[in-house]
GROMACS .gro file of N, CA and C in nm:
model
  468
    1UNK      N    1   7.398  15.260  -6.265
    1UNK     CA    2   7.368  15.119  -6.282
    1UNK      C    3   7.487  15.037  -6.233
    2UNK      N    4   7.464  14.925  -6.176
    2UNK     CA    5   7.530  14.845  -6.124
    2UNK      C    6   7.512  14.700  -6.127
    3UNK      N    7   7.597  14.616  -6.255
    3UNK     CA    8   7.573  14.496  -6.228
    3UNK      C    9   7.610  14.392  -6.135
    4UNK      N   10   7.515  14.279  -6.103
    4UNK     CA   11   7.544  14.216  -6.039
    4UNK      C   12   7.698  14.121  -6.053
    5UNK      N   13   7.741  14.026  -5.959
    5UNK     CA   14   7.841  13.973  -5.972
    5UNK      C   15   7.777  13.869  -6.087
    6UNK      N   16   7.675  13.798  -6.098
    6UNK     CA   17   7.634  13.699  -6.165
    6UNK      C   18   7.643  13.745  -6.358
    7UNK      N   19   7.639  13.858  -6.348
    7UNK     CA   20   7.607  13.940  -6.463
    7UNK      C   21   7.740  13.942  -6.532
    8UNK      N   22   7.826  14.019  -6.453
    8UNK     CA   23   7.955  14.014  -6.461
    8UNK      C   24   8.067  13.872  -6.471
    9UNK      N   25   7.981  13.770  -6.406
    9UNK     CA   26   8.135  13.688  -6.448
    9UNK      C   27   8.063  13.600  -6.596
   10UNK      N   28   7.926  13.619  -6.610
   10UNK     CA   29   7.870  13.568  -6.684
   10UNK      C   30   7.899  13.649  -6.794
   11UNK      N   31   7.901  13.725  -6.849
   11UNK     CA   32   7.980  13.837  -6.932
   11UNK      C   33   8.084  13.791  -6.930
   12UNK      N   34   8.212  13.811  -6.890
   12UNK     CA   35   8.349  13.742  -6.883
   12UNK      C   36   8.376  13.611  -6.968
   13UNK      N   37   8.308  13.492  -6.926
   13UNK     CA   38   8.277  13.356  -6.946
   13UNK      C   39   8.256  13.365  -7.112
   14UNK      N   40   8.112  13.451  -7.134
   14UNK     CA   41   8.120  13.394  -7.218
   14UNK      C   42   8.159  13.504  -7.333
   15UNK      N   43   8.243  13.631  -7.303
   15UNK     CA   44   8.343  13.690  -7.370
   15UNK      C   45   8.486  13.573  -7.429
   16UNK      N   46   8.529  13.507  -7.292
   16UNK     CA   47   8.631  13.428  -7.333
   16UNK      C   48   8.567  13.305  -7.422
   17UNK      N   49   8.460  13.234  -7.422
   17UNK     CA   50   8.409  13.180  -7.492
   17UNK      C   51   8.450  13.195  -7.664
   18UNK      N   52   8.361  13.360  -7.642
   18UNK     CA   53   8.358  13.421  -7.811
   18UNK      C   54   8.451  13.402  -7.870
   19UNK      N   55   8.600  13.474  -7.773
   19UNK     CA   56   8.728  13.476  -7.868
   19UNK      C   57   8.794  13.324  -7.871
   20UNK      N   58   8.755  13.246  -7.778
   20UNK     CA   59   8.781  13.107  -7.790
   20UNK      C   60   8.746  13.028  -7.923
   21UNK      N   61   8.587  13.036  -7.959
   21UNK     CA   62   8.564  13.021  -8.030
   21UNK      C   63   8.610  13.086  -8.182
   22UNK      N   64   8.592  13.219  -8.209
   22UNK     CA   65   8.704  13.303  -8.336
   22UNK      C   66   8.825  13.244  -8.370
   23UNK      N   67   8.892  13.204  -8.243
   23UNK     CA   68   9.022  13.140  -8.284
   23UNK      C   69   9.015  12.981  -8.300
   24UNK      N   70   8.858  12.938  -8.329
   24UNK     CA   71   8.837  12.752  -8.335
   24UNK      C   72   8.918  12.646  -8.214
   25UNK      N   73   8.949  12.688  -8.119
   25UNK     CA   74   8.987  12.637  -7.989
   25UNK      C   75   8.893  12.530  -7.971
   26UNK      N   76   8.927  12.456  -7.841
   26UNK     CA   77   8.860  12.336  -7.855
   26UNK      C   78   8.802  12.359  -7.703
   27UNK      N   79   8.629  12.256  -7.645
   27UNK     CA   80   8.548  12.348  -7.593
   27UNK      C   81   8.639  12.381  -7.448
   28UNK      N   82   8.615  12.483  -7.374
   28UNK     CA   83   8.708  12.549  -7.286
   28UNK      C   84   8.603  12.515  -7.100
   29UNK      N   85   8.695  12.391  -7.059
   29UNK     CA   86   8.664  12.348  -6.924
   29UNK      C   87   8.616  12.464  -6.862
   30UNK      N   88   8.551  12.430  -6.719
   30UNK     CA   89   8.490  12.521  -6.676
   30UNK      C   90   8.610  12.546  -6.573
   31UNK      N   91   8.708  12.508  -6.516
   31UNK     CA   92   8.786  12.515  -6.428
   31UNK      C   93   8.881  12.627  -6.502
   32UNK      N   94   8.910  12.608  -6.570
   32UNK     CA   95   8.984  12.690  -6.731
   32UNK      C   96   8.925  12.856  -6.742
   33UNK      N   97   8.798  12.850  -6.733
   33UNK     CA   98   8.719  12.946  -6.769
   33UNK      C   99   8.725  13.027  -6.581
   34UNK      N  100   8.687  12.965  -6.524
   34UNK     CA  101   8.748  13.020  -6.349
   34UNK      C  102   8.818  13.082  -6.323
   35UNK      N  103   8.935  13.030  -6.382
   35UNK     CA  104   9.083  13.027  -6.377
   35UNK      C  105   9.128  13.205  -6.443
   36UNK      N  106   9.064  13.187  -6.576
   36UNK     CA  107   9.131  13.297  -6.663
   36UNK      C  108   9.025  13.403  -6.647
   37UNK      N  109   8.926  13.401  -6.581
   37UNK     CA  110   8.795  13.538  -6.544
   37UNK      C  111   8.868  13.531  -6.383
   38UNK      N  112   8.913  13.494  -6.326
   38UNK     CA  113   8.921  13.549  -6.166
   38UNK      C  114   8.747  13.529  -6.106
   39UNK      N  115   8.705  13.371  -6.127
   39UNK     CA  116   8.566  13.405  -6.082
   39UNK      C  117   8.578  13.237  -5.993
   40UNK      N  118   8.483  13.201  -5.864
   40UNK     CA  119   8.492  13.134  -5.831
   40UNK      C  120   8.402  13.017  -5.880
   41UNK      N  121   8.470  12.892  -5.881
   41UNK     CA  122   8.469  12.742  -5.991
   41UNK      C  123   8.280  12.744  -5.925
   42UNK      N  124   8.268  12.749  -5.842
   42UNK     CA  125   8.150  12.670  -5.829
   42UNK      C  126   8.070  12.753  -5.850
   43UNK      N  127   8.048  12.880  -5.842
   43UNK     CA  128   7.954  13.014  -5.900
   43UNK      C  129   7.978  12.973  -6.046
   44UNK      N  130   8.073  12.972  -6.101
   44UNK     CA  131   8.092  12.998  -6.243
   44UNK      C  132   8.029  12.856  -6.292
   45UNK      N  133   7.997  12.748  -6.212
   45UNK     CA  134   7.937  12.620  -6.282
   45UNK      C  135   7.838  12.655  -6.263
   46UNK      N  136   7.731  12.696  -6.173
   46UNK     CA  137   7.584  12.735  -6.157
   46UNK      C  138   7.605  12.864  -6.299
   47UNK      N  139   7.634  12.981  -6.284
   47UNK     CA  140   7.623  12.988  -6.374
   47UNK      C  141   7.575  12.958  -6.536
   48UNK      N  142   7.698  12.864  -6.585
   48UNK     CA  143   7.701  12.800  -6.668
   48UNK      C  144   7.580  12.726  -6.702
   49UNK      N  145   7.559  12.653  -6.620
   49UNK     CA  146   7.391  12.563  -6.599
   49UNK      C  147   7.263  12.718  -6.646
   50UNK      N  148   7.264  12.838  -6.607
   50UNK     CA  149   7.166  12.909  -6.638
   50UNK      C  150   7.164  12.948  -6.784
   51UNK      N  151   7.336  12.978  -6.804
   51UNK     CA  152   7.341  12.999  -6.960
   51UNK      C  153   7.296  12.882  -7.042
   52UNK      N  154   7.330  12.752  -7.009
   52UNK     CA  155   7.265  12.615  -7.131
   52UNK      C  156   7.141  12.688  -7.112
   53UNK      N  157   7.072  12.687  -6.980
   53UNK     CA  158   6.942  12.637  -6.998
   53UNK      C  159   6.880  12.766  -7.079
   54UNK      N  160   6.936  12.913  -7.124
   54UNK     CA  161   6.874  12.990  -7.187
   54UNK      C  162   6.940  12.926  -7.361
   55UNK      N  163   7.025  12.871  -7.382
   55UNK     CA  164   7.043  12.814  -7.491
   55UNK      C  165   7.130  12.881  -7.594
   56UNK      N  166   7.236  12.987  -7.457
   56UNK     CA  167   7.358  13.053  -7.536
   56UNK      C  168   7.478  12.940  -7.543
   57UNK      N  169   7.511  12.859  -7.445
   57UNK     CA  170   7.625  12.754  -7.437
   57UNK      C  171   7.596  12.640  -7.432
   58UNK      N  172   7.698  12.554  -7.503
   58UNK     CA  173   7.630  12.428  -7.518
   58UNK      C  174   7.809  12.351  -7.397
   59UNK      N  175   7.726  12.210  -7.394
   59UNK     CA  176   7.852  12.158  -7.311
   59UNK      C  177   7.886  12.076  -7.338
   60UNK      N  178   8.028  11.969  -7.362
   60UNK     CA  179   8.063  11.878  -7.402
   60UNK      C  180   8.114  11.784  -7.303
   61UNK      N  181   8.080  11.648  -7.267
   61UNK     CA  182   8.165  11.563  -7.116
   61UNK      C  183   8.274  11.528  -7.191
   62UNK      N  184   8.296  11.495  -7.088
   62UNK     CA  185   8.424  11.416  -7.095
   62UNK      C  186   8.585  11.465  -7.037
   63UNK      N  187   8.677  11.417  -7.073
   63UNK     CA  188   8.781  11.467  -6.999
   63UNK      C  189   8.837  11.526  -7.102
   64UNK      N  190   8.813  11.617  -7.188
   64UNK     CA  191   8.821  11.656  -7.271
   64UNK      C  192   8.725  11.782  -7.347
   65UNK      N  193   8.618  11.794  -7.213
   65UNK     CA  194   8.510  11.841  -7.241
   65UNK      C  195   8.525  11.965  -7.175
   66UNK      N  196   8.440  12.077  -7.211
   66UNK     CA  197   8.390  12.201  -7.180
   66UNK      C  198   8.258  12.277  -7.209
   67UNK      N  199   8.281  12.380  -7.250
   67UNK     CA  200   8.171  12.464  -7.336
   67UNK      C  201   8.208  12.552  -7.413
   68UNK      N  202   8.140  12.600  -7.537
   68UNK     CA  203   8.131  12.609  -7.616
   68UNK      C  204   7.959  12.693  -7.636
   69UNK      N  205   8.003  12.889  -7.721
   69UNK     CA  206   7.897  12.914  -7.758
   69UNK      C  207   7.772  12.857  -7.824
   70UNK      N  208   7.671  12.843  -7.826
   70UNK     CA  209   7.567  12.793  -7.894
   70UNK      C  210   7.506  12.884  -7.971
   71UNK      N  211   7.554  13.026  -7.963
   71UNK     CA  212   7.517  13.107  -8.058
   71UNK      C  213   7.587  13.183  -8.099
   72UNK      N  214   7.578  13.257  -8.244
   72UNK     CA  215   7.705  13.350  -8.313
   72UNK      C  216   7.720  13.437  -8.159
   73UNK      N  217   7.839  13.496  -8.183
   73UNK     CA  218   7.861  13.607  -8.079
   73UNK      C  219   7.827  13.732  -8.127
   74UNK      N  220   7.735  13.715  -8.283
   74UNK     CA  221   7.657  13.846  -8.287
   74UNK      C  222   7.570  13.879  -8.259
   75UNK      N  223   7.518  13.730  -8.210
   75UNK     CA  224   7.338  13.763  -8.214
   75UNK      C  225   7.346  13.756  -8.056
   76UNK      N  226   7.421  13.781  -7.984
   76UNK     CA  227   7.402  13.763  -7.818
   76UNK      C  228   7.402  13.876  -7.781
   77UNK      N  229   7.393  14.004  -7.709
   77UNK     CA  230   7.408  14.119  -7.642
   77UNK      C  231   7.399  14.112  -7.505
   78UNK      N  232   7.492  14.237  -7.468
   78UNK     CA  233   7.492  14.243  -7.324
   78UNK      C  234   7.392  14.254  -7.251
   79UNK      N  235   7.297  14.340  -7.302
   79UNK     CA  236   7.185  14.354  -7.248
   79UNK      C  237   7.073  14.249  -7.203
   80UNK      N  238   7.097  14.126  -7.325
   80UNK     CA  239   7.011  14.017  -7.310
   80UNK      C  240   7.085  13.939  -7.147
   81UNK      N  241   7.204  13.937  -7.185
   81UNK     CA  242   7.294  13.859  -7.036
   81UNK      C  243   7.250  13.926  -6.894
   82UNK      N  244   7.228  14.049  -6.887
   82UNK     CA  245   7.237  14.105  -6.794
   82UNK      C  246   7.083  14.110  -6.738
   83UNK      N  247   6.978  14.152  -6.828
   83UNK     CA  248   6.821  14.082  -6.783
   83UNK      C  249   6.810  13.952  -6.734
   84UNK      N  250   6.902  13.817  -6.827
   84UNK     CA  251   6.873  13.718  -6.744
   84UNK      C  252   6.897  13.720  -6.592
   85UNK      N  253   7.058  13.744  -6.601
   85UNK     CA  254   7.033  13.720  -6.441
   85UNK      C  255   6.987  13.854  -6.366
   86UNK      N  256   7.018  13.992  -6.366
   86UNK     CA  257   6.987  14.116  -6.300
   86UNK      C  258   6.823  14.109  -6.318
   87UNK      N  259   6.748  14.106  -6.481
   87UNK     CA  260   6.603  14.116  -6.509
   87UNK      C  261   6.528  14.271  -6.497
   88UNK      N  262   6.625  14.342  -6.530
   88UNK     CA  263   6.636  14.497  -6.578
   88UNK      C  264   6.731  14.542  -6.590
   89UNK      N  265   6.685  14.654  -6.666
   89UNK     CA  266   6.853  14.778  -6.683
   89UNK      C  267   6.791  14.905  -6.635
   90UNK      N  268   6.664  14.906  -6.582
   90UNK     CA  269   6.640  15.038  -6.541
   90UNK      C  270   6.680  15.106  -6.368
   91UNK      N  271   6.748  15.169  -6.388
   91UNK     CA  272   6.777  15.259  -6.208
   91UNK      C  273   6.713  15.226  -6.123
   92UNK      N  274   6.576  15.251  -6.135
   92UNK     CA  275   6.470  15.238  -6.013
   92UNK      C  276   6.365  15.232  -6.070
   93UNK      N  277   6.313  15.110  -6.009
   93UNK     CA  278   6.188  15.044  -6.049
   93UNK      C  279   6.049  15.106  -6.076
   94UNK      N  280   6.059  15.241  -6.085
   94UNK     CA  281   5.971  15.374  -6.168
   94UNK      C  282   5.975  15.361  -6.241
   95UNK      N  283   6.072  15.341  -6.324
   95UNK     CA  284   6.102  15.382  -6.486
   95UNK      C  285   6.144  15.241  -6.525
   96UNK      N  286   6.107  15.084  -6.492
   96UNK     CA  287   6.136  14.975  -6.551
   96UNK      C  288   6.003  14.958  -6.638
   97UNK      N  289   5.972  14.898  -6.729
   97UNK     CA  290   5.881  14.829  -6.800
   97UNK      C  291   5.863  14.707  -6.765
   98UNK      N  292   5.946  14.595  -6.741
   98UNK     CA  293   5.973  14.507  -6.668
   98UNK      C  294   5.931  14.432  -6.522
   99UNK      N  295   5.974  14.570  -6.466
   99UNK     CA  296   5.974  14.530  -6.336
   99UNK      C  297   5.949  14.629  -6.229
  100UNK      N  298   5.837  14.720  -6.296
  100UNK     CA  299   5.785  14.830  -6.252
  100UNK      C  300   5.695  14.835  -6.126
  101UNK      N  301   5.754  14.970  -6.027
  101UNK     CA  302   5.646  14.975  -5.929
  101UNK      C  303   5.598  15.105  -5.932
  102UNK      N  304   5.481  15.118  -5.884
  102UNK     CA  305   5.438  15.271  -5.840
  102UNK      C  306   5.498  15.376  -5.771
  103UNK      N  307   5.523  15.480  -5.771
  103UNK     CA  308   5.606  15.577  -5.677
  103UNK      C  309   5.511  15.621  -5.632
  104UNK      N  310   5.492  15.662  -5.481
  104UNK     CA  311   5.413  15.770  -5.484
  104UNK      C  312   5.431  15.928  -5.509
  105UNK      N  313   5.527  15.928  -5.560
  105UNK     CA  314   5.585  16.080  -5.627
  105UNK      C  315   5.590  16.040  -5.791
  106UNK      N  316   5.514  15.933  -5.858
  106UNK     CA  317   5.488  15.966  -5.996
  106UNK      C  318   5.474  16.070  -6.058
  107UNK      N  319   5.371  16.137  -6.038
  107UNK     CA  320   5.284  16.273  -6.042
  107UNK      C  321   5.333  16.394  -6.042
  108UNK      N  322   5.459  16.382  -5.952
  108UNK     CA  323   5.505  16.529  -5.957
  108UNK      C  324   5.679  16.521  -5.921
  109UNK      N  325   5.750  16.350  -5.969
  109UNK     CA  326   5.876  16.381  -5.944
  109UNK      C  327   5.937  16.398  -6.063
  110UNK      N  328   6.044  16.510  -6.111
  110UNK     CA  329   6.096  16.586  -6.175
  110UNK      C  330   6.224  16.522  -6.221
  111UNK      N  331   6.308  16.450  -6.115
  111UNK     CA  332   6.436  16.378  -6.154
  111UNK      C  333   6.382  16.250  -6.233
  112UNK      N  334   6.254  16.189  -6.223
  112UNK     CA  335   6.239  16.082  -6.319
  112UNK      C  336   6.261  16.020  -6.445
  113UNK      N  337   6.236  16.185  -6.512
  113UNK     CA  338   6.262  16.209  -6.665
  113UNK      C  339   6.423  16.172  -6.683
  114UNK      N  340   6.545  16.217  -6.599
  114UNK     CA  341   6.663  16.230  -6.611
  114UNK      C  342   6.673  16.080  -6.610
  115UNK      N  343   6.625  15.987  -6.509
  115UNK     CA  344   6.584  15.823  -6.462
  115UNK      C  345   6.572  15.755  -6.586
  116UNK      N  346   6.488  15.823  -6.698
  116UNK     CA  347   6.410  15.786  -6.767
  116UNK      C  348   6.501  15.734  -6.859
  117UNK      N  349   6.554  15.863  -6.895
  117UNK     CA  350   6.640  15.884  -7.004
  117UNK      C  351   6.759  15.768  -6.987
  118UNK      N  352   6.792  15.750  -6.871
  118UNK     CA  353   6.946  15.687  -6.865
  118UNK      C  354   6.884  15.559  -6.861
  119UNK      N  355   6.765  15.508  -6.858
  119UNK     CA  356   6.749  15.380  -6.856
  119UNK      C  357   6.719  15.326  -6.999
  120UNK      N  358   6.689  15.465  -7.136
  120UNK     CA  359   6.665  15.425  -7.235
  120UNK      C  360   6.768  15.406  -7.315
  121UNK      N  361   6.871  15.517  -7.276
  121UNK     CA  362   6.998  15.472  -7.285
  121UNK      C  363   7.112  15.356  -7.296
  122UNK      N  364   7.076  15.376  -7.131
  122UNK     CA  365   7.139  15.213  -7.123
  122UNK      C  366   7.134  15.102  -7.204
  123UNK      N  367   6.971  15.092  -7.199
  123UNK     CA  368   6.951  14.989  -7.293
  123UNK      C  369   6.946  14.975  -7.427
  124UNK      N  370   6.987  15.065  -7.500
  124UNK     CA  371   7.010  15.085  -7.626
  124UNK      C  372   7.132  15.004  -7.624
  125UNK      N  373   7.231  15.092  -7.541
  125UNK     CA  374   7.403  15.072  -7.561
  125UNK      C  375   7.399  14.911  -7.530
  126UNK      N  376   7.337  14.851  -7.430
  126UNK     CA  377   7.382  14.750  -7.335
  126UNK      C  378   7.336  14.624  -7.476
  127UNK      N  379   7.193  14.659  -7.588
  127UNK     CA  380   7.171  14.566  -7.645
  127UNK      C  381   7.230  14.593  -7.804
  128UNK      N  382   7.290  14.740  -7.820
  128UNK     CA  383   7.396  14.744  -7.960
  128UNK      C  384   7.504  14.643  -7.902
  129UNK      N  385   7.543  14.615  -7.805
  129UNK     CA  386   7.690  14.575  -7.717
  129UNK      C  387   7.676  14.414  -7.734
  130UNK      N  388   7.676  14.368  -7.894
  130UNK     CA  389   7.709  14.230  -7.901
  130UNK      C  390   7.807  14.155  -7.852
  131UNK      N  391   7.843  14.030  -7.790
  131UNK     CA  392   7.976  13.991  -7.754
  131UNK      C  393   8.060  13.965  -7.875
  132UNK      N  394   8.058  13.985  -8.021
  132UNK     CA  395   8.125  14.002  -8.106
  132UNK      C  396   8.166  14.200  -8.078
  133UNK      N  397   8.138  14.271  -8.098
  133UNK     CA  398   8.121  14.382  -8.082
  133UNK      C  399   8.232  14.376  -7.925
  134UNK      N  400   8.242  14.358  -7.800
  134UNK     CA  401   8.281  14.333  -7.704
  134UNK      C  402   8.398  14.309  -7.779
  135UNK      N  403   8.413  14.146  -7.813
  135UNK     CA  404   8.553  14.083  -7.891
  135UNK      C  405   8.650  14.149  -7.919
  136UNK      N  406   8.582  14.270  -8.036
  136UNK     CA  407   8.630  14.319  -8.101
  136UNK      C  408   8.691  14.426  -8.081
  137UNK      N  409   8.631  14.499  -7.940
  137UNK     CA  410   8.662  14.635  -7.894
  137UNK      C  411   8.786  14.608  -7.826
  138UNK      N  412   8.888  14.747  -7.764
  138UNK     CA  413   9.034  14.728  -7.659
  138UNK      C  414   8.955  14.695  -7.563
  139UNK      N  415   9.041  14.629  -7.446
  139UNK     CA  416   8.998  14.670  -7.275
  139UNK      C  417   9.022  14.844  -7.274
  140UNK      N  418   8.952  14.881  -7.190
  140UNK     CA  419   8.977  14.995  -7.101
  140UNK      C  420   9.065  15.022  -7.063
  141UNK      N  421   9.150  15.093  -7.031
  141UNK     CA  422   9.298  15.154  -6.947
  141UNK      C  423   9.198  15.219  -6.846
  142UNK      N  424   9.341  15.201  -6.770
  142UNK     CA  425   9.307  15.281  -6.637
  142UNK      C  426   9.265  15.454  -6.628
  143UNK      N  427   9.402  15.520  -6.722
  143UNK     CA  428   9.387  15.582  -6.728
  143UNK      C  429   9.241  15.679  -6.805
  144UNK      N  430   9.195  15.595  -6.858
  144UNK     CA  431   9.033  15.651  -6.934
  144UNK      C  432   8.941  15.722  -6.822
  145UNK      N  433   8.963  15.563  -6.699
  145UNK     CA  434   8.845  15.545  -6.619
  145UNK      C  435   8.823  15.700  -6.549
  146UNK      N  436   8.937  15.795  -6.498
  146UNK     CA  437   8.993  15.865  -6.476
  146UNK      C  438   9.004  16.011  -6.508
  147UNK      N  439   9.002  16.016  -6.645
  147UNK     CA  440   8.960  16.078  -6.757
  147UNK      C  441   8.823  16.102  -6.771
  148UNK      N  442   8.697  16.183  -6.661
  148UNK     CA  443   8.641  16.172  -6.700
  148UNK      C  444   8.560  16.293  -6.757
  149UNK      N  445   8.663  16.441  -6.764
  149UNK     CA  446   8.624  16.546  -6.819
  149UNK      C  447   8.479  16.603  -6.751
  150UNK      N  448   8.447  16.594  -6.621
  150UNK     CA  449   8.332  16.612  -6.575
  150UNK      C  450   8.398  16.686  -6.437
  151UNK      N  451   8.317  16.796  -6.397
  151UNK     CA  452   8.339  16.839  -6.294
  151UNK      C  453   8.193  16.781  -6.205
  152UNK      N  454   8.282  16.790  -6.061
  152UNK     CA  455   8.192  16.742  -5.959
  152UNK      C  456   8.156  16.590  -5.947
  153UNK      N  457   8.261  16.509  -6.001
  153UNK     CA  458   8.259  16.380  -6.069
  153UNK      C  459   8.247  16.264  -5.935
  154UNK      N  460   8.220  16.345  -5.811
  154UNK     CA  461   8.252  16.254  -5.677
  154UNK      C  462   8.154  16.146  -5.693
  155UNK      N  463   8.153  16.017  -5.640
  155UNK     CA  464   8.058  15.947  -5.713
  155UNK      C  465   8.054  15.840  -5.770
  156UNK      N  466   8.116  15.887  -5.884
  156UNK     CA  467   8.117  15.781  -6.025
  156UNK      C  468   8.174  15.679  -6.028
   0.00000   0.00000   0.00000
């Protein structure tokens, strides 16, 4: 699986949001929010505009103004962020519920089940994966990524 860039800085955004908010900060410009995700200002304002309009961030004018979650950072999950803009978590559109097509190897393809599995997966993890939950977890080290106790790991 592979998220999109939209997915990803949108995740970011409103990660810094969460802990923005935990620590009662005051609402966090969008130039601000650019700035400290490494994402570009005018993607990250379209953005922003998709998140109000699903009714996770709210926005404040002024010169003084930003945004600000509109919902706990428990009740949000990754998974919900990543359907909006991606609109699945499944591999290949065999095994989406969503956004399903026909194979013509339904019937008798064998790797599907493996398809299957990692897409039920995914979406378990992706919607346990609150942005409180996120908050709360370390970043990653490098060295983990690395670490991945798997032979034949070319690929990953």
């Amino acid at each position: 699986m592979k998220l999109s860039r939209k997915s990803d800085y949108a995740l970011r955004a409103l990660v810094t949001l969460a802990i923005r908010q935990r620590e009662g900060g005051p609402p966090t410009p969008v130039r601000e929010l650019a700035k400290i995700n490494d994402i570009p200002r005018r993607f990250l304002e379209m953005i922003m505009l998709e998140l109000k309009a699903a009714g996770w961030v709210t926005s404040v004018a002024g010169r003084i103004g930003g945004f600000h979650l509109a919902v706990p950072p428990e009740k949000l999950s990754m998974g919900q962020v990543v359907r909006l803009f991606d609109g699945t978590l499944a591999p290949l559109p065999c095994v989406s519920v969503t956004h399903h097509e026909v194979c013509s190897q339904e019937t008798s393809c064998r790797f599907r089940r493996v398809l299957l599995d990692i897409r039920n997966y995914t979406a378990r993890r992706m919607d346990q994966a609150t942005l409180q939950a996120v908050v709360d977890s370390q970043p990653v080290m490098r060295e983990e990524i690395f670490a991945v106790g798997f032979s034949g790991g070319d690929g990953i």
